[in-house]
Every structure is written in C-alpha cells, then in structure tokens.
XYZ file of C-alpha atoms in Angstrom:
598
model
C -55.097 -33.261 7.425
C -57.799 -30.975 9.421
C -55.750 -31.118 12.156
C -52.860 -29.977 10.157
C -54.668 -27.144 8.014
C -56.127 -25.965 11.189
C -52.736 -25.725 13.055
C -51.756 -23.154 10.134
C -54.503 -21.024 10.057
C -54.678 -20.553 13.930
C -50.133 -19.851 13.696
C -49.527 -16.589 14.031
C -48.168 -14.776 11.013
C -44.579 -13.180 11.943
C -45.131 -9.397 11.600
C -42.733 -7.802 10.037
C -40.785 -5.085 11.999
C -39.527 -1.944 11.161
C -35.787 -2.168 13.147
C -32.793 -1.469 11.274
C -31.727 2.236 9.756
C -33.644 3.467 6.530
C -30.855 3.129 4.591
C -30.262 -0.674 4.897
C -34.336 -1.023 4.112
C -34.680 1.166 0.922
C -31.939 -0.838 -0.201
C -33.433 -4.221 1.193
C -30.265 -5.511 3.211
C -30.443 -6.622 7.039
C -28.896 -4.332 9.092
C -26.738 -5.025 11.834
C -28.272 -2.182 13.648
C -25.381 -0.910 15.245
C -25.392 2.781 15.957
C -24.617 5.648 15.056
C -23.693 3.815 11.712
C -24.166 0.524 10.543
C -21.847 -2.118 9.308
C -23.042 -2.047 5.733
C -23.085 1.998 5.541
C -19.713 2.126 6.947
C -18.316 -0.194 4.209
C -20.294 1.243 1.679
C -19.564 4.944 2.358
C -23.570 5.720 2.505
C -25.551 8.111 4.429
C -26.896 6.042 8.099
C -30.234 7.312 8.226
C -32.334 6.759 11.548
C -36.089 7.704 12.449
C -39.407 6.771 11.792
C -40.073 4.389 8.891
C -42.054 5.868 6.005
C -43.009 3.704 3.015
C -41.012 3.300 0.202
C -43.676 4.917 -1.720
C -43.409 8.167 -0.175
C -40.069 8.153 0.279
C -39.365 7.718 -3.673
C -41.993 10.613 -4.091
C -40.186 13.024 -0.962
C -37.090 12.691 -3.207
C -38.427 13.362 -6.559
C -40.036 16.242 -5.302
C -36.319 17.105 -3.646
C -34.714 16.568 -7.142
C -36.783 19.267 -8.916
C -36.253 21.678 -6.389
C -32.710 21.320 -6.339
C -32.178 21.414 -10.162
C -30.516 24.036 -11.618
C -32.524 26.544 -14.029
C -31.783 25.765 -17.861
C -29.846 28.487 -18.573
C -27.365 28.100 -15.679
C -23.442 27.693 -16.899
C -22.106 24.423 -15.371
C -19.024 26.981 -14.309
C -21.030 29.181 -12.445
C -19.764 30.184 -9.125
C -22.429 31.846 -7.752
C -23.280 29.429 -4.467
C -20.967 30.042 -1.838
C -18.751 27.887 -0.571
C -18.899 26.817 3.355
C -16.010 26.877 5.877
C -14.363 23.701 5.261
C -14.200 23.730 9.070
C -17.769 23.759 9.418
C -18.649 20.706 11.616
C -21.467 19.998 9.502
C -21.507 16.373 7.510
C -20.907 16.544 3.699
C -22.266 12.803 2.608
C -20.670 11.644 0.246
C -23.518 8.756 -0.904
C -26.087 12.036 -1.997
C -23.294 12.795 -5.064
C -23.107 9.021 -5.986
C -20.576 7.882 -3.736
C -19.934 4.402 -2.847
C -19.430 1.076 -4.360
C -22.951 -0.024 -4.064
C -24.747 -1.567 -6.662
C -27.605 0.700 -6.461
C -25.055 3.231 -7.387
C -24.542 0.698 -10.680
C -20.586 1.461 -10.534
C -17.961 -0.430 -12.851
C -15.564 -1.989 -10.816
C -12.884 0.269 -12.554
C -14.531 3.247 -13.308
C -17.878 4.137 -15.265
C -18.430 4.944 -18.841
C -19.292 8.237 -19.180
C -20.185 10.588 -22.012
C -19.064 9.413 -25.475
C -17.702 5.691 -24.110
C -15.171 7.415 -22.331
C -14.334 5.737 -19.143
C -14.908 8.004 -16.012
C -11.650 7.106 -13.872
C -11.697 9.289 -10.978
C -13.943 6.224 -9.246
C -17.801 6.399 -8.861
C -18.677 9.402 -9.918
C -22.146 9.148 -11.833
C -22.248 12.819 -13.030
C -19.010 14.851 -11.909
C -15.980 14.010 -13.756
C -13.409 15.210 -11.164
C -13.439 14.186 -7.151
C -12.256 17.569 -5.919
C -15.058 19.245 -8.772
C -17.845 17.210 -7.242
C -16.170 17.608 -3.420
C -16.094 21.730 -3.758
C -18.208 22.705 -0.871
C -16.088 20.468 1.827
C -12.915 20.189 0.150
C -9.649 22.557 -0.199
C -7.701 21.476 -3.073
C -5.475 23.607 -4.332
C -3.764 21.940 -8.024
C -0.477 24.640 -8.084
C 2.953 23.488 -8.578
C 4.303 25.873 -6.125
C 1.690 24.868 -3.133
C 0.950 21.743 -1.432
C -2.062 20.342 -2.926
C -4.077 19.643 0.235
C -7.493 18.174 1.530
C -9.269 19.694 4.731
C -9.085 17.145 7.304
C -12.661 18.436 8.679
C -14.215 17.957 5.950
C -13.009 14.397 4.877
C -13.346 13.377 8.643
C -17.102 14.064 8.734
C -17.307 12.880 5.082
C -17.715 9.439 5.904
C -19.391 7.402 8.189
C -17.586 5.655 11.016
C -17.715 3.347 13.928
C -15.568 6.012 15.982
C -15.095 9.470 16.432
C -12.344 11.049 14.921
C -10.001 12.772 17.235
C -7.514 15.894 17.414
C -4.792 12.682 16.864
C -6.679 11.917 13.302
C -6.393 15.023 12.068
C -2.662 15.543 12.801
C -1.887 12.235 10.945
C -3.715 13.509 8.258
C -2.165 16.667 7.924
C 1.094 14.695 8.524
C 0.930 12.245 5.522
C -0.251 15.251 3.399
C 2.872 17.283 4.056
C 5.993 15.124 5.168
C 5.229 11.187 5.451
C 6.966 9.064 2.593
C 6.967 6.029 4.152
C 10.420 4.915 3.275
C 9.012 4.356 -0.472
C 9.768 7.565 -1.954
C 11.178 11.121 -1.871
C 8.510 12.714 -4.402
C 7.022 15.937 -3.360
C 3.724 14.794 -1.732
C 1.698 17.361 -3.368
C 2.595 15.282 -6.441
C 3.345 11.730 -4.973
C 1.074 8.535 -5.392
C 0.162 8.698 -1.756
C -1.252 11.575 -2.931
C -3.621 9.803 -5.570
C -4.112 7.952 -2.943
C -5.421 10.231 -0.670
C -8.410 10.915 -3.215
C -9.121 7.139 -2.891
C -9.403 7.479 0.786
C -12.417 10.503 0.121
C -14.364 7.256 -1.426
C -13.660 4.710 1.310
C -14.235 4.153 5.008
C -11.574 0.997 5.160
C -8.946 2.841 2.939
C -9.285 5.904 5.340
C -9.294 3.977 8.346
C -6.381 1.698 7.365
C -4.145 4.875 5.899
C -5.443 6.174 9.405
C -3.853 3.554 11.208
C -0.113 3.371 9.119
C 0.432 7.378 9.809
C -0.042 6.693 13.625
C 1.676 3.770 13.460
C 4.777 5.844 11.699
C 3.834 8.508 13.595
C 4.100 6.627 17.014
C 7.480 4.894 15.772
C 9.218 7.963 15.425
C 7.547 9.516 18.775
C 9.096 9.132 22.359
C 5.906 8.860 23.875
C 4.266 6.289 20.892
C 1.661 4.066 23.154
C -1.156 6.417 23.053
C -0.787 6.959 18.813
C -0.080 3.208 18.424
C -3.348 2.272 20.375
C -5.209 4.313 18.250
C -3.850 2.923 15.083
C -4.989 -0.377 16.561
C -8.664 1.047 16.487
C -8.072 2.208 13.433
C -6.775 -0.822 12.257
C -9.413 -2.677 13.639
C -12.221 -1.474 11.952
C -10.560 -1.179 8.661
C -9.608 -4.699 8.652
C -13.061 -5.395 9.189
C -14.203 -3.066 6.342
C -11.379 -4.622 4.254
C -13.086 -8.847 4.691
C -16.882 -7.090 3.481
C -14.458 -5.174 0.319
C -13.356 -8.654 -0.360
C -16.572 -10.853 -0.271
C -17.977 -7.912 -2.321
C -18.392 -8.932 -5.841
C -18.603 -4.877 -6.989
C -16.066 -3.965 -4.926
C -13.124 -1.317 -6.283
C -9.754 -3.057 -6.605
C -8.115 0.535 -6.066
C -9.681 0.139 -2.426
C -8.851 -3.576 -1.931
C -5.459 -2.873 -3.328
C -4.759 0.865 -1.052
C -5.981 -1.422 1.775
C -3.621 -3.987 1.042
C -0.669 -1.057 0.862
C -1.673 0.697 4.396
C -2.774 -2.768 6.291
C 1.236 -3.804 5.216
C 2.725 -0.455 6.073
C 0.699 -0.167 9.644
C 1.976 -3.727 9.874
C 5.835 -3.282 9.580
C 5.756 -0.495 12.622
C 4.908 -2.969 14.882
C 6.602 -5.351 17.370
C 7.756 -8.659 15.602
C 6.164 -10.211 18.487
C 3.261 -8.904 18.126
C 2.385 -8.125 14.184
C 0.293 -10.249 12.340
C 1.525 -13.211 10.308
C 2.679 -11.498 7.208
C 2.351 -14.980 5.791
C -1.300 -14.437 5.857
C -1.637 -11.162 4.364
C 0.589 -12.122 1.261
C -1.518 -15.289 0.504
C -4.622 -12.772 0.936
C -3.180 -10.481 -1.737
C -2.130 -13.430 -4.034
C -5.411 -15.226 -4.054
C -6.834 -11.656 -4.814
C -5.220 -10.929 -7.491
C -4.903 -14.337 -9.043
C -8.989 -14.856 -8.551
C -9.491 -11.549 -10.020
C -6.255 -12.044 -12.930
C -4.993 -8.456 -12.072
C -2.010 -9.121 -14.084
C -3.101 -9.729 -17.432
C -5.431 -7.147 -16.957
C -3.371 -4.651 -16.036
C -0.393 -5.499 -18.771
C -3.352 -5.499 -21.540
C -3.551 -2.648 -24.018
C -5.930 -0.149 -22.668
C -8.913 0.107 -23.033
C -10.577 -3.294 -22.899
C -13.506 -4.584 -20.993
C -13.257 -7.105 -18.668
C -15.715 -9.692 -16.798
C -15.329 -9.323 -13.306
C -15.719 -12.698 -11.110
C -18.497 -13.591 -8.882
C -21.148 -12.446 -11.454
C -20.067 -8.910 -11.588
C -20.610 -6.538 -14.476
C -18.258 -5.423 -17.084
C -15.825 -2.986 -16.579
C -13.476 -0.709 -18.228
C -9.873 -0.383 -16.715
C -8.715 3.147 -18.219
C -4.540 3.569 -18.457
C -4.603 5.735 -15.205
C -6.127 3.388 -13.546
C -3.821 0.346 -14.263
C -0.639 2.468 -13.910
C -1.962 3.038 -10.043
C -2.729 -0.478 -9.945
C 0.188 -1.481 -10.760
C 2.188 0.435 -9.105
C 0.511 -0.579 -6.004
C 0.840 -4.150 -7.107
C 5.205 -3.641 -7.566
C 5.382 -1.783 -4.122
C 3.843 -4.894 -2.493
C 6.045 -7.141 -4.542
C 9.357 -5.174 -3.247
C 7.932 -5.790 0.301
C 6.737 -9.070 0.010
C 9.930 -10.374 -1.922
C 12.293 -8.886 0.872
C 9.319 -10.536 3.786
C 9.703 -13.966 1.275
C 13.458 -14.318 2.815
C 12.613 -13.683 6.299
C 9.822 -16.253 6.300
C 7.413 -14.200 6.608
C 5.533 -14.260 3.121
C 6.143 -14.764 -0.676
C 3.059 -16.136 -1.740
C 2.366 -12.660 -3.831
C 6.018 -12.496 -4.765
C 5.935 -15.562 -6.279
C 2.704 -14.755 -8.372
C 4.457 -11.683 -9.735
C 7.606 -13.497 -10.020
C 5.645 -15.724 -12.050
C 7.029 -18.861 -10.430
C 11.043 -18.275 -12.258
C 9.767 -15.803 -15.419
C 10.476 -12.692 -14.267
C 8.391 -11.258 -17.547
C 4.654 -10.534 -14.827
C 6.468 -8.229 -12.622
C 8.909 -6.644 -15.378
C 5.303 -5.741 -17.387
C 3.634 -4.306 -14.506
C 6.676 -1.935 -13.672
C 6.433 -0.452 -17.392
C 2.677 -0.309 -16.718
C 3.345 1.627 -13.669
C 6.252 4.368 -14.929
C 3.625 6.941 -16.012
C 1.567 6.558 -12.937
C 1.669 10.345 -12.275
C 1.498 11.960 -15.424
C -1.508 9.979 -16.739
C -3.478 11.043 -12.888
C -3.058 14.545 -13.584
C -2.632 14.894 -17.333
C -2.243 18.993 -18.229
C -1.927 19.847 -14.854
C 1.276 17.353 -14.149
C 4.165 20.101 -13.318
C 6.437 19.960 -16.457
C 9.560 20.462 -13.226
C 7.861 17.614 -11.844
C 7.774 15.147 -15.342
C 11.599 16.277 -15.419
C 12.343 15.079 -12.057
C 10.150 11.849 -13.497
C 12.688 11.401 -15.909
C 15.620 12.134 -14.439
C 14.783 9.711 -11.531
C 14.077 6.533 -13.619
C 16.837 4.972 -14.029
C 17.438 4.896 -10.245
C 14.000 3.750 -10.012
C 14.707 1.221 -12.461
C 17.319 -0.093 -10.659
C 15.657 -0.446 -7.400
C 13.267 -2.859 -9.006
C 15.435 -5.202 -10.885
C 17.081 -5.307 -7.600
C 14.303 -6.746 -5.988
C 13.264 -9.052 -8.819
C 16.388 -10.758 -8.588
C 16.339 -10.914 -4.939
C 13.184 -12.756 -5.440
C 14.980 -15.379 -7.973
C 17.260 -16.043 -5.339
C 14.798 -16.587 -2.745
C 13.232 -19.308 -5.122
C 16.424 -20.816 -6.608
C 17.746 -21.158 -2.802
C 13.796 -22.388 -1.550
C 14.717 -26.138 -2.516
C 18.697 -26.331 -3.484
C 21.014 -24.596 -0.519
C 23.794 -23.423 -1.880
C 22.078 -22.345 -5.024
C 22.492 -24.264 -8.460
C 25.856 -23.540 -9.927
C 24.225 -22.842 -13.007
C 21.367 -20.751 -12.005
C 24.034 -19.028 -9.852
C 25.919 -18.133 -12.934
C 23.159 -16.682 -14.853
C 21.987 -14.874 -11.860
C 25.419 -13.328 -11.906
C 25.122 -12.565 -15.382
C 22.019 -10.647 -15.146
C 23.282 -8.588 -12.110
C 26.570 -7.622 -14.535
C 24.454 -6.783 -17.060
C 22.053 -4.604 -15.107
C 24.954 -2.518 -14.039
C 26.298 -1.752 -17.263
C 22.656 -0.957 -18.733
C 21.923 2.735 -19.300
C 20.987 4.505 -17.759
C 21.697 2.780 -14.939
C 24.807 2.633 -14.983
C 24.857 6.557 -14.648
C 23.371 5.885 -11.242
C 26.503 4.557 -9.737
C 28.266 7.597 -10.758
C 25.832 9.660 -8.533
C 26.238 7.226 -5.879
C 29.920 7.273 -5.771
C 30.044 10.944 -5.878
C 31.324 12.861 -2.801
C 28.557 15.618 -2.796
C 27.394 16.762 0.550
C 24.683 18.320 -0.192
C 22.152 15.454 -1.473
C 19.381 16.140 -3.510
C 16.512 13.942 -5.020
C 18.430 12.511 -7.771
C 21.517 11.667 -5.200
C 19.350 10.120 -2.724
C 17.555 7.916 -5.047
C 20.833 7.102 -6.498
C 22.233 6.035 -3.063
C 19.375 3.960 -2.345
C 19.291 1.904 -5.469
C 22.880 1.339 -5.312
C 23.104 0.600 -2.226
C 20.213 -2.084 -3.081
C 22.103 -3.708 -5.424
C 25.285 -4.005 -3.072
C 22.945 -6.001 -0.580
C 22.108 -7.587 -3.753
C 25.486 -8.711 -4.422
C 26.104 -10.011 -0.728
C 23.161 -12.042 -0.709
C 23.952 -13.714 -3.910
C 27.536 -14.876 -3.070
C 25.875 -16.138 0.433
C 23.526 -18.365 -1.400
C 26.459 -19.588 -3.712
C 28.345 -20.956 -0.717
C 29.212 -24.416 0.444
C 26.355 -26.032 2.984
C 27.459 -25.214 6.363
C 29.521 -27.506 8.585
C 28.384 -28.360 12.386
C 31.206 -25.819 13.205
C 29.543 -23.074 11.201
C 30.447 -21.411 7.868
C 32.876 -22.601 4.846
C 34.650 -20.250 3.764
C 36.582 -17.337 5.796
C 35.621 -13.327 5.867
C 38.447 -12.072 4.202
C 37.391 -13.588 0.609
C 34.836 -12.618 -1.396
C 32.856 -10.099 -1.169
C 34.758 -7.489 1.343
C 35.328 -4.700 -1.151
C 31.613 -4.916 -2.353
C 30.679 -4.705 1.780
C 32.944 -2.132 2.644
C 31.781 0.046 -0.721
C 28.207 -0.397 1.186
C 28.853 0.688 4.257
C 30.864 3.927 2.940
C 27.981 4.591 1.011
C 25.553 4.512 3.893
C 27.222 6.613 6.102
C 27.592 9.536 3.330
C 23.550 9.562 2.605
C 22.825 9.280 6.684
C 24.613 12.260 6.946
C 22.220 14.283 5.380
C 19.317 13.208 8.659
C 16.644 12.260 6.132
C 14.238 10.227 7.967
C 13.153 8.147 4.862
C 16.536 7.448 3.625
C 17.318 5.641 7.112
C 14.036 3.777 6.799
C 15.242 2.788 2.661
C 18.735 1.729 4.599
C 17.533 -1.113 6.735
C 18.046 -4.164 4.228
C 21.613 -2.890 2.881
C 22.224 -2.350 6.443
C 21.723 -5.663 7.530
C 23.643 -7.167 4.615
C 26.777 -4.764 5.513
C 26.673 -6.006 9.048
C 26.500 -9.493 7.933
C 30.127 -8.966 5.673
C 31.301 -6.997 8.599
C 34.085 -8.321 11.145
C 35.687 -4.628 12.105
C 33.544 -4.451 16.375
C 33.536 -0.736 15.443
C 31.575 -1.011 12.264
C 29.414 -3.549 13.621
C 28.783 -1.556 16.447
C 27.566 1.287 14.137
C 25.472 -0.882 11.910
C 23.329 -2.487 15.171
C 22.908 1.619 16.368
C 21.219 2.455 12.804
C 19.302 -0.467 12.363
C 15.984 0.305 13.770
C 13.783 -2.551 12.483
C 13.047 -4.430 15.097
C 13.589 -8.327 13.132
C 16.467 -6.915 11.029
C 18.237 -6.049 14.465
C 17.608 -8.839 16.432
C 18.659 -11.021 13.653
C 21.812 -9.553 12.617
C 23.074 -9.827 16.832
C 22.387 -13.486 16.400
C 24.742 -13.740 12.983
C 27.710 -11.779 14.831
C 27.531 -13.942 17.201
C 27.502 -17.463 15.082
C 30.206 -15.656 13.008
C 32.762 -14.693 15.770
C 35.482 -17.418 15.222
C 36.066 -15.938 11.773
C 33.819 -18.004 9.364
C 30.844 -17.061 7.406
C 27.758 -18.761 7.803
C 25.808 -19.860 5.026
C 22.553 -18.527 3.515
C 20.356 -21.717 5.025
C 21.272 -20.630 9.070
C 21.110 -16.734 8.170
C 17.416 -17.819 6.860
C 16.612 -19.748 9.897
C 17.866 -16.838 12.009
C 15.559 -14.345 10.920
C 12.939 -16.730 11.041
C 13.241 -17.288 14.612
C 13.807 -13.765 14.971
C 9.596 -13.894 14.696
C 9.391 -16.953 16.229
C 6.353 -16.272 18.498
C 4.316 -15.195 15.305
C 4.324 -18.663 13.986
C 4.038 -20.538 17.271
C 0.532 -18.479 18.064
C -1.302 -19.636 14.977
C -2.567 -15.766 14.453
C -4.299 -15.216 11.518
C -3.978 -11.750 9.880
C -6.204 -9.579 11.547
C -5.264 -10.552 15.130
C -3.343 -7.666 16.546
C-alpha cells in the first residue's frame, strides 16, 4: 500500500496545455486544431480565434469592457443612420458569431426560431436581438427588397462572412451571382428575386454546410451546361466535400436548425443529379438519411400542426417554437424532395423518404404538407410580398397543384407495383379513378386548356401549364405499363398500336411546342415525360428526337436499352423497364458507396 501511495505521489501530474484556438476553449470543446479554422467553428459559423491564451477571467472582463464602449447612447433612435456603411467589397471579415450567429448552444437558440419580445417567435433564425437578417447584416450586405430589382446579396461580403476550410475563388462568386439571377434548377420559373431559393439564400448567410453544399449544386449546374465543365465540377467536389462533412456534425447535433439540415438535404440532392450515374452517390443512401431524419425528429406532424405550438426536440434538446413561415419553408422543402425521391423510388435508386411522406398507401402526410407549403412566399415576406407577384401565386396554383398529385400517384404506383407486377386490378382501377378525377378538378382542369393552346409566345402561366400536363401524360403511360400482363421470355404482351398511343403522341406534341421557346429549365422539367414518350414511341424519327433531348444521363441510357427490347413490335412490361433503369446505375450498387463517397 506504501508502495502504491508512493508510486502516485512521485507520477507526474499531466499539465494541461494551452493548444487548440480560443474559441473552442472559452467554449470548453476539443479542438481539432486545424487551421485557419477549425472543424467545430466551421460548422458552427463562429469566429476562429488564434493567439496567445489569456484566462477566461480576463477575457470575460476585455469584453464587458468592449460592450460598454460599443453601446449606443440612450437617446439614440434604433433607425438612425448615422454610421456609415462600408464597401461591401471591402475584403475585410464581417463575423457573423459577434451578432449572435450560429447554432451553438452558448448562443441558447430554439431549434426553430427564438421567442422574442411579447412571445412572439423570432423566425428569421438565430437572431438574439435583430429581428431581420439583412437589418442585422447592413454593413456587409446589399439587399435591395423592390419589386422592380433583383433582390441581391454581395458575394464579398457573404464569402468572407463565414469561416471555411478553403478559399473562395473568382469561380464562387460567379455561381453565386449565377443562382441569384438565372438558376432555377428545373424546379421552378419564379422570379428569383422572389423565389424560395431565394429564402434560401438567407439560410446560407447562417451556415457554412448550406453555403458550401448550395456552392457545390450551382457549379455542378453550372459545369453541366458548360463545354469546358471539369474544372467547375472539381470544385463542386470540394465544395461538396466539406459540406457533407459539415452536414454529419448538423446531424449528430442535438440544437441543430432543421432549415439547415433540410437546405442541405435539397443542394446535396441537386449537386447529386449533375453527376455521372457512374459515379454519384447511392441515392439510396441519402433518401434513408432524410427519412430517418425526419421520422426521428416527426417533421410531419409538426409541420401539419396548427401554428404556433411548442415542441420537444429529441436528444435532450430544448423547446421550440415552429412559427407558420417557418413550416411552409419546411415543407416545401420536404414536397420538393418527395417529387425527387418518388421519381428516384422507380429507378431504384431511393424511396425510403417517399414512402414516409406517402405514408406507406395514405396519401393524406404528403397532401397536408403541400397545403402547408402553398403560402411559402407570402408568409417570408409578409407586406413587402409584390401584390404582381401573389397574383402570379394564384394564378399558378392550379398548375402547381397538378404537378404534385402527379407525383403522389406516381408514388402509389411505385408501391402497388413494389410486390404485385402487373398491378392489382383493383388498385389499378381506383388509381385510374383518381387520375380521372384529378383532371376534371378545378382548377385544374383549366390547365389543360393552357397546355393545349397553340401560343408561341409562352409565358409563366403556359410553361407551368405545359409542365404539369405533360406530367400527368407520363403519368398516364406509366400507369397502363404497370396494368399489363407479366412479360413472356419473348418480351412484352400486348402490341404498340393499343392503348395508350393517342395519350403518347399528345405528349410528344406537347414537348416539342414548349422546347421551342429554348428555356433551359423547361428542358430540364422535360426529362421524365420525355422518357415515357420514347417508351410509347415506335416512329425511328421520333425516337431519334426524344434520345437528342434527353440529357440525363440514366434516363438516356435507359430508354436505348427499351428501344432496343421493344423492336419486334411488343411492349415490355413495367417489371423489365424497372430492371433496365436499374442497371442503367449498375456500378453504384456493385461498389457498396455510401453517400458521401464521390
């Protein structure tokens, strides 16, 4: 026992050392010690602070001190405008973490939002004393809120507003200033000054792993659309890599924002589909990600709830509040993921989300959060919402409507036809039904008016109109394959003159009138009707045509392989055409990548 009390006394006690950045040690976390900025300061959108360490004590007292001097005098008007505001080109850094920024829980955020003033819930993210982002970002951002003007944010200033793990580059800043002013993404025509990309620009201000990943799907587009794409492609791959990396610490993060999980979810899938189908990530992956997200987190009962109402957030969280423009994002986010995912669910390639949404044959999840979502816009800005803008809203909606009963019966197909090829007669039937019914609903069925109308000159409305249409032709196609006799060693059952040739040829006539008009996103909305055309189509010519327009990479490589399995005459049934585009990404599965391998 000497011995052993002896043996202590004479150890040496560890000293403690003073490695790591000052920010990581006033807030009692190990650093990783990378430099210039840290892992946790990256993800956490704080202020990397190097040098020599001073005691806390000090260092509470140095800001105090710093706090009274930079107070304003009592009698100061909160509008004043007397500081002057710097160059927004200034090279300077703007940190965000002095104003409160950053989902830290020193910061004491809400995961939706805080409360604010009178119990009113602060939505415009974390906030502490400023109720408006672009109020609080003044000094080092333009924003200019007109109707008539693009409403923009200097690139400078939110490039050297957040901490990285790269430098930003001349490349950056063009993609930046290109998904302000042109890039839709195939999702939508809206003017971006008013568009959700644009709300979602605002998020990106907050978060390193949003920007990064919204980084990395510009470049990607960017690259896809550019003759010369490997130099913007490999740096959406850096981009991509160190938002995906961001995105795991987001996730593990019991006070993390769901806006930021949920944006990262968006770009990391539209970064995704500009790649090479042999070389993307396993979609598979990614979908289970986002379902186990928002099934461990119940996103969709709190976001069809009556606002407001507090919720307990998992993994011994605190309360929050999730205000009505908050949950309209949210779920808007959530039905753009189930369009892609439900489309990705046929290929193979995913489902697991659609499914959740879908709610496993009740279409009743999905058709909530889409209500939920229709004033996404109007409830962001309030009073300064464009009334030509809440017009277009309105006039839009029923196109919009239809684009999204569209895809929520495409995803009742996929799991009618998952364990019963050719679908059940009777499921078939009411399938049908629905579909009938949807097209005589108005006003809907207003939409196929514009659609069918010879107009060259195309506006929002028509455009809209010719997408959602031209949906619910594919639609119809992909129904009447799933209804079809199991194939035969020979191939299909039933010939390619019956059926569904007038609905095919419709389709095609209709895609080749809103081509005309070169719009970049309506070609990039085209790609699924265009694949269901070419699968109905027998005329060389037409086929031809079809293989020339479609320019996703799976989509196109798939449909060769059904001409060619379908040139004796006879269609091939829905359980080979599934198989098909499956293989079509065969290497994915074979490689065992999980979903941030690039």
């Amino acid at each position: 026992m000497a011995a052993l009390t002896r043996s202590v006394k004479e150890s040496p006690r560890k000293k403690r050392t003073n490695t790591g950045c000052l920010t990581c040690r006033e807030r009692r976390v190990k650093c990783n010690e990378a430099t210039p900025v840290c892992f946790h300061c990256v993800r956490l959108s704080l202020k990397c602070e190097w040098g020599v360490h001073i005691p806390l004590k000090d260092r509470k007292e140095q800001k105090a001190t710093e706090a009274r001097r930079r107070r304003p005098l009592p009698l100061l008007s909160k509008t004043s405008t007397s500081t002057p505001t710097p160059d927004a080109s200034s090279s300077g850094p703007f940190v965000l973490a002095q104003i409160g920024f950053g989902s830290s829980p020193d910061n004491g955020p809400s995961m939706f939002g805080s409360v604010v003033g009178d119990g009113v819930a602060d939505t415009s993210g974390f906030l502490p004393v400023a109720s408006n982002l672009f109020e609080a970002l003044a000094p080092s951002f333009l924003f200019y809120p007109s109707p008539t003007a693009d409403m923009e944010i200097a690139t400078t200033g939110l490039l050297s507003s957040l901490p990285s793990l790269r430098p930003f580059t001349n490349e950056d800043h063009q993609a930046l200033d290109y998904y302000q002013k042109e890039i839709v993404f195939g999702f939508g025509s809206k003017s971006p000054a008013w568009s959700t990309h644009a709300i979602l620009m605002k998020t990106a201000c907050k978060s390193s792993a949003v920007l990064h990943l919204l980084l990395a799907a510009c470049l990607a587009e960017m690259g896809w659309l550019s003759n010369d794409c490997r130099p913007m492609l490999d740096t959406a791959g850096e981009h991509y890599r160190i938002g995906r990396q961001l995105l795991e610490g987001e996730i593990a993060d019991s006070w993390a924002d769901p806006l930021v999980i949920m944006a990262s979810f968006w770009f990391l899938y539209l970064q995704q589909r500009r790649r090479s189908a042999k070389t993307r990530i396993v979609y598979r992956e990614l979908s289970r990600l986002m379902c186990d997200y928002f099934s461990n987190n119940h996103l969709c009962r709190i976001l069809s709830s009556s606002p407001p109402e507090r919720h307990q957030q998992q993994s011994g969280g605190n309360d929050f509040i999730c205000s009505a423009d908050r949950k309209a994002l949210l779920a808007r986010l959530a039905v753009w993921l189930f369009w892609a995912d439900a489309q990705s669910c046929f290929q193979g390639d995913g489902g697991s989300m659609a499914r959740l949404l879908a709610g496993q044959g009740s279409s009743q999840g999905i058709l909530d959060l889409y209500d939920v979502s229709r004033e996404t816009l109007q409830l962001h800005w309030e009073g300064q919402y464009p009334d030509e803008e809440l017009i277009d809203d309105v006039k839009n909606a029923g196109a919009l409507e239809l684009v999204h009963l569209t895809w929520v019966l495409v995803q009742e197909i996929n799991e009618a036809t998952e364990t019963s090829i050719p679908m059940n007669p009777g499921i078939s039937r009411e399938i049908k039904s629905r579909m009938d019914a949807v097209r005589r609903k108005y006003p809907i069925s207003s939409v196929f008016r514009f659609a069918n109308s010879t107009a060259r000159v195309r506006d929002r409305l028509m455009a809209n109109s010719d997408w959602a249409v031209a949906n619910y032709y594919a639609l119809c196609i992909y129904h009447f394959r799933c209804s079809l006799a199991a194939e035969d060693e020979d191939g299909g059952a039933v010939s390619m003159i019956e059926g569904t040739t007038e609905t095919s040829e419709a389709l095609l006539m209709l895609i080749q009138k809103t081509l005309e008009t070169d719009d970049r996103g309506q070609t990039d909305r085209m790609q699924w009707p265009l694949f269901w055309a070419g699968v109905e189509m027998t005329d060389p010519f037409k086929q031809n045509w079809i293989l020339a327009k479609l320019k996703t990479e799976g989509l196109h490589e798939a449909l060769q392989m059904v001409l060619l399995k379908q040139l004796g005459g006879r269609r091939i049934g829905i359980g080979i055409i599934r198989q098909i585009c499956q293989e079509a990404c065969a290497d994915i599965f074979e490689t065992g990548l999980d979903m941030y391998s690039m």
